[in-house]
Short mmCIF file of C-alpha atoms and ligand atoms in Angstrom, two decimals:
data_model
loop_
_atom_site.label_atom_id
_atom_site.label_comp_id
_atom_site.label_asym_id
_atom_site.label_seq_id
_atom_site.Cartn_x
_atom_site.Cartn_y
_atom_site.Cartn_z
CA MET A 1 -3.90 13.34 -12.63
CA GLY A 2 -0.38 11.97 -12.44
CA LYS A 3 0.82 8.30 -12.21
CA GLY A 4 0.44 6.32 -9.20
CA VAL A 5 -0.31 2.91 -7.53
CA PHE A 6 -2.83 1.97 -4.88
CA ILE A 7 -1.33 -0.22 -2.25
CA THR A 8 -4.09 -2.60 -0.48
CA GLY A 9 -3.60 -5.63 1.54
CA THR A 10 -5.59 -8.66 2.60
CA ASP A 11 -5.84 -7.57 6.16
CA THR A 12 -4.32 -4.85 8.38
CA GLY A 13 -0.82 -5.42 9.48
CA VAL A 14 0.04 -7.47 6.43
CA GLY A 15 3.10 -5.37 5.04
CA LYS A 16 1.50 -2.54 3.22
CA THR A 17 3.80 0.20 4.70
CA PHE A 18 6.76 -2.08 4.86
CA PHE A 19 6.30 -2.97 0.97
CA ALA A 20 5.36 0.65 0.24
CA CYS A 21 8.58 1.93 1.87
CA LYS A 22 10.67 -0.42 0.19
CA LEU A 23 9.36 0.38 -2.93
CA ALA A 24 9.45 4.10 -2.47
CA ALA A 25 13.19 3.84 -1.64
CA LEU A 26 14.10 1.71 -4.39
CA LEU A 27 12.33 4.17 -6.79
CA ARG A 28 13.91 7.00 -5.30
CA GLU A 29 17.31 5.62 -5.32
CA SER A 30 16.56 4.84 -9.22
CA GLY A 31 15.91 8.82 -9.54
CA TYR A 32 12.31 8.85 -9.87
CA ARG A 33 10.63 11.61 -7.64
CA VAL A 34 8.19 9.56 -5.60
CA GLY A 35 5.00 11.03 -4.08
CA VAL A 36 3.47 9.26 -1.28
CA MET A 37 -0.12 9.55 0.15
CA LYS A 38 -2.34 7.92 3.31
CA PRO A 39 -5.58 9.24 2.56
CA ALA A 40 -6.60 8.42 6.20
CA GLU A 41 -4.74 6.79 9.15
CA SER A 42 -6.61 5.53 12.13
CA GLY A 43 -5.06 4.90 15.55
CA CYS A 44 -2.56 8.04 15.51
CA ALA A 45 -0.83 8.45 18.86
CA GLU A 46 -1.29 11.93 20.31
CA ARG A 47 2.38 13.47 21.10
CA GLN A 48 2.99 16.88 22.28
CA GLY A 49 -0.98 17.64 21.51
CA ARG A 50 -0.78 16.65 17.81
CA LEU A 51 -1.55 13.34 16.24
CA TYR A 52 1.12 11.32 14.78
CA PRO A 53 0.38 9.36 11.67
CA GLU A 54 3.14 6.68 11.84
CA ASP A 55 2.56 5.15 8.49
CA ALA A 56 2.59 8.53 6.58
CA ILE A 57 5.91 9.69 8.55
CA LEU A 58 7.36 6.19 7.38
CA LEU A 59 6.34 6.88 3.66
CA LYS A 60 7.38 10.83 4.01
CA GLU A 61 11.15 9.28 5.08
CA ALA A 62 11.58 6.36 2.53
CA SER A 63 10.06 8.68 -0.55
CA ALA A 64 12.08 11.78 0.92
CA SER A 65 9.06 13.59 -0.05
CA GLN A 66 8.93 17.34 0.39
CA ASP A 67 4.99 17.21 0.92
CA PRO A 68 3.81 18.04 4.41
CA LEU A 69 2.48 15.45 6.41
CA ASP A 70 -0.98 17.06 6.52
CA LYS A 71 -1.01 16.72 2.76
CA ILE A 72 0.30 13.48 2.69
CA CYS A 73 -2.27 12.24 5.03
CA PRO A 74 -5.29 14.47 5.23
CA TYR A 75 -7.21 12.77 7.92
CA GLN A 76 -5.59 11.65 10.89
CA LEU A 77 -7.70 9.77 13.15
CA ARG A 78 -7.25 9.13 16.70
CA GLU A 79 -8.96 5.47 17.52
CA PRO A 80 -7.68 2.41 15.94
CA LEU A 81 -10.98 1.70 13.90
CA ALA A 82 -12.00 1.90 10.20
CA PRO A 83 -11.52 5.52 9.17
CA SER A 84 -15.57 5.78 8.58
CA VAL A 85 -15.95 5.12 12.28
CA ALA A 86 -12.85 6.75 13.79
CA ALA A 87 -13.64 10.10 11.90
CA GLN A 88 -17.51 9.81 12.93
CA ARG A 89 -16.50 9.41 16.58
CA GLN A 90 -13.99 12.41 15.90
CA GLY A 91 -16.57 14.53 14.55
CA ILE A 92 -14.93 14.72 11.25
CA THR A 93 -16.45 14.04 7.87
CA LEU A 94 -14.12 12.51 5.40
CA GLU A 95 -14.51 14.29 1.89
CA VAL A 96 -13.60 12.27 -1.34
CA ASP A 97 -13.61 15.35 -3.34
CA ARG A 98 -10.54 16.77 -0.98
CA LEU A 99 -8.69 13.29 -1.34
CA MET A 100 -9.09 13.56 -5.11
CA ASP A 101 -7.88 17.22 -5.28
CA VAL A 102 -4.61 16.26 -2.74
CA TYR A 103 -4.01 13.27 -5.01
CA ASP A 104 -4.09 15.24 -7.93
CA GLU A 105 -1.69 17.83 -6.26
CA ILE A 106 0.55 15.23 -5.07
CA SER A 107 1.09 13.26 -8.20
CA SER A 108 1.17 16.09 -10.63
CA GLY A 109 4.40 16.94 -8.94
CA HIS A 110 5.93 13.60 -8.88
CA ASP A 111 6.91 10.86 -11.33
CA ILE A 112 4.92 8.03 -9.47
CA THR A 113 2.83 8.39 -6.29
CA LEU A 114 2.36 5.46 -3.95
CA VAL A 115 -0.99 5.51 -1.99
CA GLU A 116 -1.62 3.24 0.68
CA GLY A 117 -4.93 2.20 1.99
CA ALA A 118 -5.91 1.16 5.31
CA GLY A 119 -6.62 -2.53 6.01
CA GLY A 120 -8.06 -4.22 2.90
CA LEU A 121 -10.05 -2.90 0.00
CA MET A 122 -13.66 -3.39 1.77
CA VAL A 123 -12.78 -1.18 4.59
CA PRO A 124 -15.01 1.65 4.80
CA LEU A 125 -13.58 5.51 4.43
CA LEU A 126 -17.35 6.64 4.62
CA PRO A 127 -20.27 4.80 5.80
CA SER A 128 -20.99 3.13 2.31
CA TYR A 129 -17.92 3.97 0.62
CA THR A 130 -14.90 1.68 0.80
CA TYR A 131 -11.05 1.84 -0.42
CA ALA A 132 -11.97 0.07 -3.56
CA ASP A 133 -14.49 3.07 -4.43
CA LEU A 134 -11.70 5.33 -3.78
CA ALA A 135 -8.87 3.53 -6.08
CA ARG A 136 -11.64 3.28 -8.70
CA VAL A 137 -12.19 7.22 -8.38
CA LEU A 138 -8.51 7.93 -8.26
CA LYS A 139 -8.22 5.54 -11.39
CA LEU A 140 -5.54 3.69 -9.74
CA PRO A 141 -4.03 0.23 -10.62
CA VAL A 142 -3.57 -1.70 -7.43
CA ILE A 143 -0.84 -3.74 -5.75
CA VAL A 144 -2.24 -6.35 -3.15
CA ILE A 145 0.26 -7.31 -0.22
CA ALA A 146 -0.92 -10.62 1.02
CA ALA A 147 0.53 -12.03 4.30
CA ASN A 148 2.11 -15.38 3.33
CA ARG A 149 0.55 -17.80 5.86
CA LEU A 150 -2.21 -20.33 6.29
CA GLY A 151 -5.44 -18.91 5.07
CA MET A 152 -3.94 -16.40 2.75
CA ILE A 153 -5.24 -18.24 -0.26
CA ASN A 154 -8.83 -17.61 0.55
CA HIS A 155 -8.21 -13.89 1.75
CA LEU A 156 -6.21 -13.13 -1.44
CA LEU A 157 -8.71 -14.65 -3.91
CA LEU A 158 -11.62 -12.78 -2.09
CA THR A 159 -9.71 -9.41 -2.39
CA LEU A 160 -8.66 -10.26 -6.27
CA GLU A 161 -12.39 -10.92 -6.52
CA HIS A 162 -13.60 -8.07 -5.27
CA ALA A 163 -11.14 -5.81 -7.36
CA ARG A 164 -12.63 -7.35 -10.57
CA CYS A 165 -16.15 -6.42 -9.30
CA LYS A 166 -15.24 -2.94 -8.83
CA GLY A 167 -13.48 -2.71 -12.08
CA LEU A 168 -10.27 -2.22 -10.56
CA ARG A 169 -6.82 -3.11 -12.70
CA VAL A 170 -4.69 -5.30 -10.37
CA LEU A 171 -0.89 -5.06 -11.40
CA GLY A 172 0.13 -8.13 -8.97
CA TYR A 173 0.12 -9.55 -5.75
CA VAL A 174 3.34 -9.88 -3.25
CA LEU A 175 3.35 -12.59 -0.58
CA ASN A 176 4.96 -11.06 2.42
CA ARG A 177 6.48 -13.24 5.26
CA LEU A 178 5.76 -11.95 8.59
CA GLU A 179 7.23 -14.19 10.50
CA SER A 180 10.62 -16.11 10.73
CA GLY A 181 10.96 -19.73 10.33
CA VAL A 182 9.66 -21.93 7.37
CA PRO A 183 5.87 -22.46 7.68
CA LEU A 184 4.64 -24.86 5.21
CA ALA A 185 1.59 -22.70 3.94
CA ALA A 186 4.34 -20.19 2.95
CA GLU A 187 6.30 -22.49 1.23
CA THR A 188 3.35 -23.82 -0.84
CA ASN A 189 0.88 -20.77 -1.26
CA ARG A 190 2.61 -19.32 -4.40
CA GLU A 191 2.38 -22.78 -6.37
CA ALA A 192 -0.98 -22.99 -5.42
CA LEU A 193 -2.19 -19.68 -6.27
CA SER A 194 -0.72 -20.07 -9.72
CA THR A 195 -3.69 -22.36 -10.76
CA LEU A 196 -6.38 -20.22 -9.06
CA THR A 197 -5.84 -16.79 -10.45
CA ALA A 198 -4.57 -15.16 -13.59
CA VAL A 199 -3.06 -12.25 -11.66
CA ARG A 200 0.63 -12.49 -11.52
CA CYS A 201 2.75 -13.03 -8.22
CA ALA A 202 5.07 -10.05 -8.57
CA GLY A 203 7.38 -11.24 -5.76
CA GLU A 204 8.05 -12.81 -2.65
CA LEU A 205 9.22 -10.87 0.38
CA PRO A 206 11.50 -12.80 3.03
CA PHE A 207 11.10 -12.06 6.73
CA VAL A 208 13.53 -9.29 7.28
CA ALA A 209 14.65 -9.17 11.12
CA ALA A 210 14.90 -5.74 12.50
CA SER A 211 18.67 -6.01 13.14
CA GLU A 212 19.26 -6.94 9.39
CA ASP A 213 16.70 -3.96 8.14
CA ALA A 214 19.01 -1.51 10.11
CA TYR A 215 21.92 -2.42 8.03
CA ASN A 216 19.72 -1.68 4.88
CA LYS A 217 20.37 -5.36 3.49
CA ALA A 218 16.54 -5.45 2.94
CA ALA A 219 16.54 -2.81 0.33
CA TYR A 220 18.99 -5.03 -1.71
CA SER A 221 17.18 -8.17 -1.40
CA PHE A 222 13.71 -5.91 -2.11
CA ALA A 223 15.16 -5.21 -5.73
CA GLU A 224 15.87 -8.85 -6.35
CA GLN A 225 12.61 -10.14 -4.74
CA PHE A 226 9.89 -7.78 -6.64
CA ASP A 227 9.15 -7.51 -10.22
CA LEU A 228 9.88 -4.08 -11.26
CA ARG A 229 8.02 -4.88 -14.57
CA ILE A 230 4.82 -3.94 -13.07
CA ILE A 231 5.96 -0.40 -11.80
CA ASP A 232 7.41 0.10 -15.40
CA SER A 233 4.16 -0.74 -16.77
CA VAL A 234 2.56 2.35 -14.94
CA LEU A 235 5.43 4.37 -15.64
CA CYS A 236 5.69 3.90 -19.11
CA GLU A 237 1.88 3.30 -19.48
CA ARG A 238 2.51 -0.20 -21.03
CA PRO A 239 0.19 -3.00 -20.83
CA LEU A 240 1.78 -5.66 -18.97
CA ARG A 241 2.95 -8.57 -21.01
N1 ADP B 1 8.91 -8.85 5.65
C1 ADP B 1 8.84 -8.40 6.67
N2 ADP B 1 10.00 -8.66 7.77
C2 ADP B 1 9.80 -8.36 8.95
N3 ADP B 1 8.80 -7.77 9.28
C3 ADP B 1 7.94 -6.95 8.72
C4 ADP B 1 7.80 -7.46 7.15
N4 ADP B 1 6.81 -7.03 6.81
C5 ADP B 1 6.01 -6.40 7.59
N5 ADP B 1 6.60 -6.56 8.61
C6 ADP B 1 6.40 -5.91 10.07
O1 ADP B 1 5.11 -6.02 10.40
C7 ADP B 1 4.41 -4.94 10.99
C8 ADP B 1 3.31 -4.50 10.12
O2 ADP B 1 3.53 -4.19 8.85
P1 ADP B 1 2.80 -2.90 8.09
O3 ADP B 1 3.93 -2.82 6.94
O4 ADP B 1 2.94 -1.91 9.18
O5 ADP B 1 1.60 -3.33 7.92
P2 ADP B 1 0.25 -2.74 7.40
O6 ADP B 1 0.80 -1.38 6.69
O7 ADP B 1 -0.45 -3.44 6.03
O8 ADP B 1 -0.81 -2.40 8.58
C9 ADP B 1 5.37 -4.14 10.94
O9 ADP B 1 5.95 -3.70 12.51
C10 ADP B 1 6.42 -4.32 10.04
O10 ADP B 1 7.88 -3.81 10.07
MG1 MG B 2 0.11 0.62 7.14
#
């Protein structure tokens, strides 16, 4: 298996795809061949008789991956439910062996592969198999995206604790602002976390208005906001200092 990173979050809708796309674009612009994978995507809308895995499409665009969408996202599920439930209701049996084979293929053709989970670490892929189990079997170190708002300290610490219990290596967490304005919690969370966990904060992403993103200013600020050393540690197989 090639090198890769598993991108998880404290919840659904916290910016995993947003972050993964920014990171994929930055690495691609730096000359790396970036692979992407979304093992299962639920809530896919149907268009012209085909399911439309939006996250996988965004990841493919950002990384310029040449892999077909069916490979980037082997399980495309209709209903907006946890993948194990959506798959059961769609009459599909998810197979971890298939995901391992696909990850192997994608990662061996790229310098680094970004794998985006769904929801958080304990979301089930199979009735008794979670994304934490998948990250472990793929031997992927983890980046946790946390919505920087009130309640996040609890969600993030629970996620880090579960990662530890499952024997996952967490490279760092990223605090992501999903709203404009200056909420007090978002101003104080980073410092509060510094005495609660030894895991490093790998960056704080500002809220980016859609109009600003269109001019691609976000890619520029992303390079400044995110600590790329955690990716270097994967690419160079160096322990983090
Ligand atoms: N820093 C940010 N600034 C502005 N919008 C953001 C930011 N992070 C995420 N979003 C938006 O929030 C929504 C949810 O983000 P997404 O990356 O899809 O979450 P997830 O992949 O964790 O479900 C998307 O519409 C995304 O564009
Ligand atoms: Mg997503």
